[in-house]
Structures are given as C-alpha cells and as structure tokens.
Amino acid sequence: MEEQFESYREHLQAMAYRMLGSLTEAEDAVQETWLRLHRSDRSEIENLGGWLTTVTSRICLDMLRSRKARREQFMEESLPETLADSEDRYNPEQEALMAELVGLALLVVLDKLNPSERVAFVLHDVFTMPFSDIAPIVGKSELATRKLASRARQKARGNEHNSQADLDRQRKLVDAFLAAAYAGDFNSLVAMLDPDVVLRDDRETGVRTETRGAFELANKVAGRAKAAQVALVNGSIGAIAAPGGKLLYVIQFTIKDGKIAEVDLISNSTHLEQLDLKILGE
C-alpha cells in the first residue's frame, strides 16, 4: 500500500500546492490523505488514483474554507499561521522554487478565487478532471460546477477594457516608475509624477494614510520599494508585489496627461479579493 501511495505522492502534492499556495500545507494535505487511506477499507477502493485525488481535493477544500472562515490573511508580509507554527519545516528556497515551477501568475490568480472556484479551476483547467468527477468534491451539480470554473476563468483573464494603445502607454510609464523606485532614482521619480500626486497606503495601520506631492512621494518610495511586477488591475496597468507567489500588496495607478496623478497601495485582504488581477508577460 505504501509503495502504491508513493507512486501518486508527487501528483497529489503538485495538485494540493496549486490549490493551497503553500508547500507546507500541501504536504499536510497529502499526509492526511495517507492517514485516511491507512484507516480505510481498501477492498472498497476500485480506482486508487481517483480515490486519492478525490480525498486530497476534499481535504484542500476543507482547509481553504477553514482559512476563509478564520479570515486569515494568507498572503501578507508575515508568515501564515500554519508556517509560523512549524518554522523548522519551512524551506523558503524550496517554496520559491515550487512557486516558480507552478507560475507566479497562477498562484496570484488562484488566491482571488473562493474555495470552490479554486478547487474546480485547478482540477479541471490544470489537471483536466471532468466536471462529473469534480461536482461531488465541491458538493454541487455538474452544471453549477461548470459555472464555478467559468467564473474562475473570467477572474483569471481580468477585465481588459482599455485599448491596447492605452495599456502600452500606461505600461511604459509604470515600468519606468517601478524601476526608478527600486533603484532609488529620485529625480526620475519626480519627473514621472504629477506635482499634486497623492499616494494612499493601507499597510501601516489598516486605514489608508496619504502622502501628497511629487517630492514627498518620491522621497517615500525611492530605494524602499520591494521588487514589483507589472499587472493588469481591474483592466488598467498596475503592479503587484508577490514574492514566492504570496501576494503582499497591489498598486493601482491613475495616469493623467502622461503623469502619475494617484497611487493606491492595497494590502487589505478583503480589498484584494475584490480586484481583478492578471499578470503580464515581458
């Protein structure tokens, strides 16, 4: 039995990681699957691979729902509770490698989905499981499960209501702003900002604080910005900071007359869930 289970472990862990976004939690889910297999009547299991996939998916769904119910801010600057309680097991290099292999875009998009959407999307769009098999896992009809995956797909695409020309202009300016902020190029930052620009930031107190003026904003972000990646945020060019696939914050820009007039930095988990995000390639 153990040998059979081990032959499926890599597949189960890859699936659980995409659902949970955490290597440690994925390992916990797979271990729980092994324990349930050990306690089960194996004579009643006709298809071991299907049984393991179903059980692991249900465990992940329960973990996602529990996380949501506890209102844990899973993608935040501090370690998730599950990792902080077991730092000896946490390997940041391995986590970063897994995030790179899975894809930053997928991890960031998945975190915007509710638990049922996330499980349906991963099982169908990533692992090509038929909806008839997914429906019992999420506890919905096959038609409702199709709608879950469809909603997830729409969120993954984002809302691209700007013209391509507008997006190209926005991206050129935002790319330059991020590069200057990261490099600490104060003069270049000021040149890209409207003199009356305002920065709204909710990271320190949970309530948005404001910084006004080009010199003040440039001084605040020059050399202090984390490495950020350009993204579509509600259909406009913005940016995300998501090291290892763990979303720290999203930046929205308002651009007027070729200058950045407003910058909204959003880290509150409730507000992040309301944003349509799409990672952009080079």
Coordinates of C-alpha atoms in Angstrom, one line a residue, residues 6-272:
E6 CA 4.3 6.9 -3.0
S7 CA 3.8 6.5 -6.7
Y8 CA 1.0 9.1 -6.5
R9 CA 2.6 11.4 -4.0
E10 CA 4.2 13.8 -6.5
H11 CA 1.0 14.2 -8.4
L12 CA -1.0 14.8 -5.2
Q13 CA 1.4 17.3 -3.8
A14 CA 1.5 19.3 -7.1
M15 CA -2.3 19.4 -7.1
A16 CA -2.5 20.4 -3.4
Y17 CA 0.1 23.1 -3.9
R18 CA -1.9 24.7 -6.7
M19 CA -5.0 24.7 -4.5
L20 CA -3.4 25.9 -1.3
G21 CA -0.5 28.0 -2.5
S22 CA 1.7 26.7 0.4
L23 CA 4.2 23.9 0.1
T24 CA 3.9 23.1 3.8
E25 CA 0.1 23.0 3.7
A26 CA 0.2 20.8 0.6
E27 CA 2.4 18.4 2.4
D28 CA 0.0 18.4 5.3
A29 CA -2.9 17.6 3.0
V30 CA -1.1 14.7 1.3
Q31 CA -0.1 13.3 4.7
E32 CA -3.7 13.5 5.8
T33 CA -4.7 11.6 2.7
W34 CA -2.2 8.9 3.6
L35 CA -3.7 8.6 7.0
R36 CA -7.2 8.3 5.6
L37 CA -6.0 5.6 3.2
H38 CA -4.4 3.7 6.1
R39 CA -7.7 3.8 8.0
S40 CA -9.9 2.9 5.1
D41 CA -11.2 -0.5 3.8
R42 CA -9.1 -0.8 0.7
S43 CA -11.2 -3.6 -0.7
E44 CA -13.8 -0.9 -1.4
I45 CA -11.4 1.2 -3.4
E46 CA -11.7 0.3 -7.1
N47 CA -9.6 3.1 -8.5
L48 CA -6.8 4.1 -6.1
G49 CA -5.7 7.1 -8.2
G50 CA -9.2 8.5 -8.4
W51 CA -9.8 7.9 -4.7
L52 CA -6.6 9.7 -3.7
T53 CA -7.3 12.6 -6.0
T54 CA -10.8 13.0 -4.6
V55 CA -9.8 12.7 -0.9
T56 CA -6.9 15.2 -1.3
S57 CA -9.1 17.6 -3.1
R58 CA -11.7 17.5 -0.4
I59 CA -9.1 18.0 2.3
C60 CA -7.7 21.0 0.4
L61 CA -11.3 22.4 0.1
D62 CA -11.8 22.0 3.8
M63 CA -8.5 23.7 4.5
L64 CA -9.4 26.6 2.2
R65 CA -12.9 27.0 3.8
S66 CA -11.4 26.9 7.2
R67 CA -8.8 29.5 6.3
K68 CA -11.6 31.8 4.9
A69 CA -13.8 31.3 7.9
R70 CA -10.9 32.3 10.2
R71 CA -10.4 35.3 8.0
E72 CA -6.7 34.6 7.9
Q73 CA -4.7 37.0 5.8
F74 CA -2.9 34.2 4.0
M75 CA -1.0 36.4 1.5
E76 CA 0.6 39.0 3.8
E77 CA 4.0 40.1 4.9
S78 CA 4.2 37.8 7.9
L79 CA 4.3 34.0 7.6
P80 CA 0.9 32.3 7.5
E81 CA 0.0 30.8 10.9
T82 CA 0.5 27.3 9.7
L83 CA 4.0 28.0 8.7
A84 CA 4.9 30.2 11.7
D85 CA 3.9 27.2 13.9
S86 CA 6.4 25.0 12.1
E87 CA 9.3 27.1 11.0
D88 CA 11.6 24.1 11.2
R89 CA 9.7 22.6 8.2
Y90 CA 9.6 25.8 6.2
N91 CA 12.1 26.0 3.4
P92 CA 11.8 29.4 1.6
E93 CA 14.1 28.3 -1.2
Q94 CA 12.0 25.2 -1.9
E95 CA 8.8 27.3 -1.6
A96 CA 10.2 29.8 -4.1
L97 CA 11.2 27.0 -6.5
M98 CA 7.7 25.5 -6.3
A99 CA 6.2 28.9 -7.0
E100 CA 8.4 29.4 -10.0
L101 CA 7.6 26.0 -11.4
V102 CA 3.8 26.4 -10.9
G103 CA 3.9 30.0 -12.1
L104 CA 3.5 33.3 -10.2
A105 CA 0.5 34.3 -12.4
L106 CA -1.4 31.1 -11.5
L107 CA -0.7 31.5 -7.8
V108 CA -1.8 35.1 -7.6
V109 CA -4.9 34.5 -9.7
L110 CA -5.9 31.4 -7.6
D111 CA -5.8 33.4 -4.4
K112 CA -8.6 35.6 -5.7
L113 CA -10.9 32.7 -6.1
N114 CA -13.3 31.4 -3.4
P115 CA -12.5 27.8 -2.2
S116 CA -15.0 26.0 -4.5
E117 CA -13.9 28.1 -7.5
R118 CA -10.3 27.4 -6.8
V119 CA -10.8 23.6 -6.5
A120 CA -12.9 23.4 -9.6
F121 CA -10.5 25.5 -11.6
V122 CA -7.4 23.5 -10.6
L123 CA -9.0 20.1 -11.1
H124 CA -10.5 21.0 -14.5
D125 CA -8.2 23.5 -16.1
V126 CA -4.9 22.3 -14.7
F127 CA -5.5 18.6 -14.2
T128 CA -8.2 18.1 -16.8
M129 CA -10.6 16.2 -14.5
P130 CA -14.1 16.0 -15.9
F131 CA -16.8 18.1 -14.2
S132 CA -18.8 15.0 -13.4
D133 CA -16.0 13.9 -11.1
I134 CA -15.4 17.4 -9.7
A135 CA -19.1 18.0 -8.8
P136 CA -19.2 15.6 -5.8
I137 CA -16.0 17.0 -4.4
V138 CA -17.3 20.6 -4.3
G139 CA -20.8 19.4 -3.4
K140 CA -22.6 21.0 -6.3
S141 CA -24.3 19.8 -9.5
E142 CA -22.3 19.3 -12.7
L143 CA -23.8 22.5 -14.2
A144 CA -23.1 24.5 -11.1
T145 CA -19.5 23.2 -11.1
R146 CA -19.1 24.3 -14.7
K147 CA -20.2 27.8 -13.7
L148 CA -17.7 27.8 -10.9
A149 CA -14.8 27.0 -13.3
S150 CA -16.2 29.6 -15.8
R151 CA -16.2 32.3 -13.1
A152 CA -12.7 31.4 -12.1
R153 CA -11.6 31.6 -15.7
Q154 CA -13.1 35.1 -16.1
K155 CA -11.3 36.3 -13.0
A156 CA -8.1 34.9 -14.3
R157 CA -8.4 36.8 -17.6
G158 CA -9.1 40.1 -15.9
N159 CA -11.2 42.9 -17.3
E160 CA -9.3 44.3 -20.2
H161 CA -11.5 47.3 -21.1
N162 CA -8.6 49.6 -22.0
S163 CA -7.4 49.8 -25.6
Q164 CA -4.1 48.2 -26.3
A165 CA -2.5 51.6 -27.2
D166 CA -3.6 52.9 -23.8
L167 CA -2.3 49.9 -22.0
D168 CA 1.1 50.2 -23.8
R169 CA 1.4 53.8 -22.8
Q170 CA 0.4 53.0 -19.2
R171 CA 2.8 50.1 -19.0
K172 CA 5.8 52.1 -20.3
L173 CA 5.2 54.7 -17.6
V174 CA 4.6 52.2 -14.8
D175 CA 7.6 50.1 -15.8
A176 CA 9.8 53.2 -15.6
F177 CA 8.3 54.2 -12.2
L178 CA 8.9 50.8 -10.7
A179 CA 12.4 50.7 -12.0
A180 CA 13.2 54.1 -10.6
A181 CA 11.6 53.4 -7.2
Y182 CA 13.6 50.1 -6.9
A183 CA 16.8 51.8 -8.0
G184 CA 16.3 54.9 -5.7
D185 CA 16.4 57.3 -8.7
F186 CA 14.8 60.3 -7.0
N187 CA 14.9 62.7 -10.0
S188 CA 13.4 60.3 -12.4
L189 CA 10.6 59.6 -10.0
V190 CA 9.7 63.3 -9.6
A191 CA 9.7 63.7 -13.4
M192 CA 7.1 61.0 -13.8
L193 CA 4.8 62.3 -11.1
D194 CA 2.1 65.0 -11.2
P195 CA 3.1 67.8 -8.8
D196 CA 0.0 67.2 -6.8
V197 CA 0.2 63.4 -6.9
V198 CA -1.3 61.5 -3.9
L199 CA -0.3 58.2 -2.5
R200 CA -2.8 56.2 -0.4
D201 CA -1.3 53.3 1.6
D202 CA -3.1 50.9 3.9
R203 CA -0.2 48.8 5.1
E204 CA 0.8 50.5 8.4
T205 CA -2.5 50.9 10.3
G206 CA -5.1 49.1 8.2
V207 CA -6.6 52.5 7.5
R208 CA -5.3 54.4 4.4
T209 CA -2.7 57.1 5.0
E210 CA -2.0 59.7 2.4
T211 CA 1.2 61.3 1.1
R212 CA 0.8 64.3 -1.2
G213 CA 3.2 66.0 -3.6
A214 CA 5.7 64.7 -6.1
F215 CA 8.8 65.3 -3.9
E216 CA 7.2 63.8 -0.8
L217 CA 6.1 60.6 -2.7
A218 CA 9.4 60.2 -4.5
N219 CA 11.2 60.6 -1.1
K220 CA 8.9 57.9 0.4
V221 CA 9.4 55.3 -2.2
A222 CA 12.9 55.9 -3.6
G223 CA 15.1 52.9 -2.7
R224 CA 12.5 51.4 -0.4
A225 CA 10.1 49.7 -2.9
K226 CA 10.0 45.9 -3.0
A227 CA 10.6 44.3 -6.3
A228 CA 7.2 44.6 -8.0
Q229 CA 5.8 43.1 -11.2
V230 CA 3.6 44.9 -13.7
A231 CA 0.0 43.5 -13.9
L232 CA -3.5 44.3 -15.1
V233 CA -5.5 45.6 -12.1
N234 CA -9.2 46.0 -12.9
G235 CA -8.3 46.3 -16.6
S236 CA -5.6 49.0 -16.1
I237 CA -1.9 48.8 -15.8
G238 CA -0.8 48.4 -12.2
A239 CA 1.6 46.3 -10.2
I240 CA 1.8 43.6 -7.6
A241 CA 4.4 42.6 -5.0
A242 CA 4.2 38.8 -4.6
P243 CA 7.5 37.1 -3.6
G244 CA 7.2 33.4 -3.9
G245 CA 3.6 33.8 -5.1
K246 CA 2.4 35.2 -1.8
L247 CA 0.6 38.5 -2.5
L248 CA 1.8 41.3 -0.3
Y249 CA 0.1 44.2 -2.0
V250 CA -1.3 45.6 -5.2
I251 CA -0.6 49.1 -6.6
Q252 CA -3.2 50.9 -8.7
F253 CA -2.2 54.0 -10.7
T254 CA -4.3 56.9 -12.0
I255 CA -2.5 58.5 -15.0
K256 CA -3.4 62.0 -16.3
D257 CA -1.7 63.8 -19.1
G258 CA 1.2 61.3 -19.1
K259 CA 1.9 61.7 -15.4
I260 CA 1.1 59.6 -12.4
A261 CA -1.6 61.5 -10.5
E262 CA -2.7 58.9 -8.0
V263 CA -1.2 55.8 -6.4
D264 CA -3.2 53.4 -4.4
L265 CA -1.3 50.7 -2.5
I266 CA -3.7 48.0 -1.3
S267 CA -2.7 45.2 1.1
N268 CA -6.0 44.6 3.0
S269 CA -7.1 41.0 2.2
T270 CA -10.8 41.9 1.8
H271 CA -10.0 44.6 -0.7
L272 CA -7.5 42.4 -2.6

